[in-house]
Structure formats: structure tokens, C-alpha cells
Amino acid sequence: MGKRIEPLSAEQWREAGRKLKEAKAALGEMSKILSGHIPAILLDQVLKARSDGFHKLQSRLEDEMFRQHPKLPREAINIFYGDEGSKP
């Protein structure tokens, strides 16, 4: 039998969403620094990680958030995808 996982509060989910958005932005900024200074194939991997990797992670985290808090309003999607000022 596995250890019981304690659900995150809505505020903890908001903080996780902010941190994920910050990480995605930082990876974008890093790609600008690297552009023209590393092989294109490597820069493509950075850009792909930023788009595909983060999109998959956002989607899976959003699913888990709604699993833990099924009564959250649909606007809670903004935690991972929308405007920083949006609050469910």
C-alpha cells in the first residue's frame, strides 16, 4: 500500500502555476541568449522542450488539480494557461 498523497490547496496550485510559467519564460529567455551561439539542432531541442514539454506538463498538472479539487470553477485553467491576475 502506497503513502497517501495530501492534496494541494488552491493557493498552492496557484503558486505552482506561477512557478511553471516563470520556468517556461526563463527557458525562452535562455534560448534568446543561446541563439546564434550553439548549433541549431541543439537550440531546436531547447525550443521543443519549452513548447512540447511544458505543454504536456501543464496539461497533466491541470488534470491533477481538477482531480484534487473537482469543484473548482472552470476558470481555474488560468492557473496554468491564462493571465497571471486571474483567480479561480
Coordinates of C-alpha atoms in Angstrom, one line a residue:
M1 CA 0.0 0.0 0.0
G2 CA 1.4 3.4 -1.0
K3 CA 1.7 6.5 1.0
R4 CA -1.4 8.7 1.0
I5 CA -0.8 11.9 -1.0
E6 CA -2.1 15.1 0.6
P7 CA -3.8 17.3 -1.9
L8 CA -2.6 20.8 -2.5
S9 CA -4.7 23.8 -1.5
A10 CA -6.0 26.1 -4.3
E11 CA -3.4 28.7 -3.2
Q12 CA -0.6 26.1 -3.5
W13 CA -1.9 25.2 -7.0
R14 CA -1.8 28.9 -7.9
E15 CA 1.8 29.2 -6.7
A16 CA 2.8 26.0 -8.7
G17 CA 1.2 27.6 -11.8
R18 CA 3.1 30.8 -11.3
K19 CA 6.4 28.9 -10.9
L20 CA 5.7 26.8 -14.0
K21 CA 5.0 30.0 -16.0
E22 CA 8.3 31.5 -14.7
A23 CA 10.3 28.5 -15.7
K24 CA 8.8 28.5 -19.2
A25 CA 9.6 32.2 -19.5
A26 CA 13.1 31.6 -18.3
L27 CA 13.7 28.9 -20.8
G28 CA 12.5 31.3 -23.5
E29 CA 14.9 33.9 -22.3
M30 CA 17.7 31.4 -22.2
S31 CA 17.0 30.4 -25.8
K32 CA 17.5 34.0 -26.9
I33 CA 20.9 34.1 -25.2
L34 CA 21.9 30.9 -26.9
S35 CA 20.6 31.7 -30.3
G36 CA 23.5 32.1 -32.8
H37 CA 26.0 30.7 -30.3
I38 CA 25.1 27.0 -30.2
P39 CA 24.3 24.6 -33.1
A40 CA 20.8 25.0 -34.5
I41 CA 19.9 21.4 -33.7
L42 CA 20.6 22.0 -30.0
L43 CA 18.7 25.3 -30.0
D44 CA 15.8 23.4 -31.6
Q45 CA 15.8 20.9 -28.7
V46 CA 15.6 23.8 -26.2
L47 CA 12.7 25.3 -28.1
K48 CA 10.9 22.0 -28.4
A49 CA 11.4 21.4 -24.6
R50 CA 9.8 24.8 -24.0
S51 CA 6.8 24.2 -26.2
D52 CA 6.1 20.5 -26.1
G53 CA 7.5 19.6 -22.7
F54 CA 5.8 22.4 -20.8
H55 CA 2.5 22.0 -22.6
K56 CA 2.4 18.3 -21.6
L57 CA 3.4 19.2 -18.0
Q58 CA 0.8 22.0 -17.8
S59 CA -1.9 19.6 -19.1
R60 CA -1.1 16.8 -16.6
L61 CA -0.8 19.2 -13.7
E62 CA -4.2 20.8 -14.6
D63 CA -5.8 17.4 -14.8
E64 CA -4.4 16.6 -11.3
M65 CA -5.5 19.9 -9.9
F66 CA -9.1 19.3 -11.1
R67 CA -8.9 15.7 -9.8
Q68 CA -8.0 17.0 -6.3
H69 CA -10.5 19.9 -6.5
P70 CA -13.4 18.9 -8.8
K71 CA -15.5 21.8 -7.6
L72 CA -13.0 24.5 -8.8
P73 CA -14.6 26.7 -11.4
R74 CA -13.5 26.1 -15.0
E75 CA -11.7 29.5 -14.9
A76 CA -9.1 27.8 -12.7
I77 CA -7.5 26.7 -16.0
N78 CA -5.9 30.2 -15.8
I79 CA -3.6 28.9 -13.1
F80 CA -1.6 27.1 -15.8
Y81 CA -2.6 28.7 -19.1
G82 CA -4.1 32.2 -18.5
D83 CA -3.5 35.6 -17.2
E84 CA -1.4 35.8 -14.0
G85 CA -4.0 38.0 -12.5
S86 CA -6.8 35.5 -13.0
K87 CA -8.0 33.7 -9.9
P88 CA -10.5 30.9 -9.7

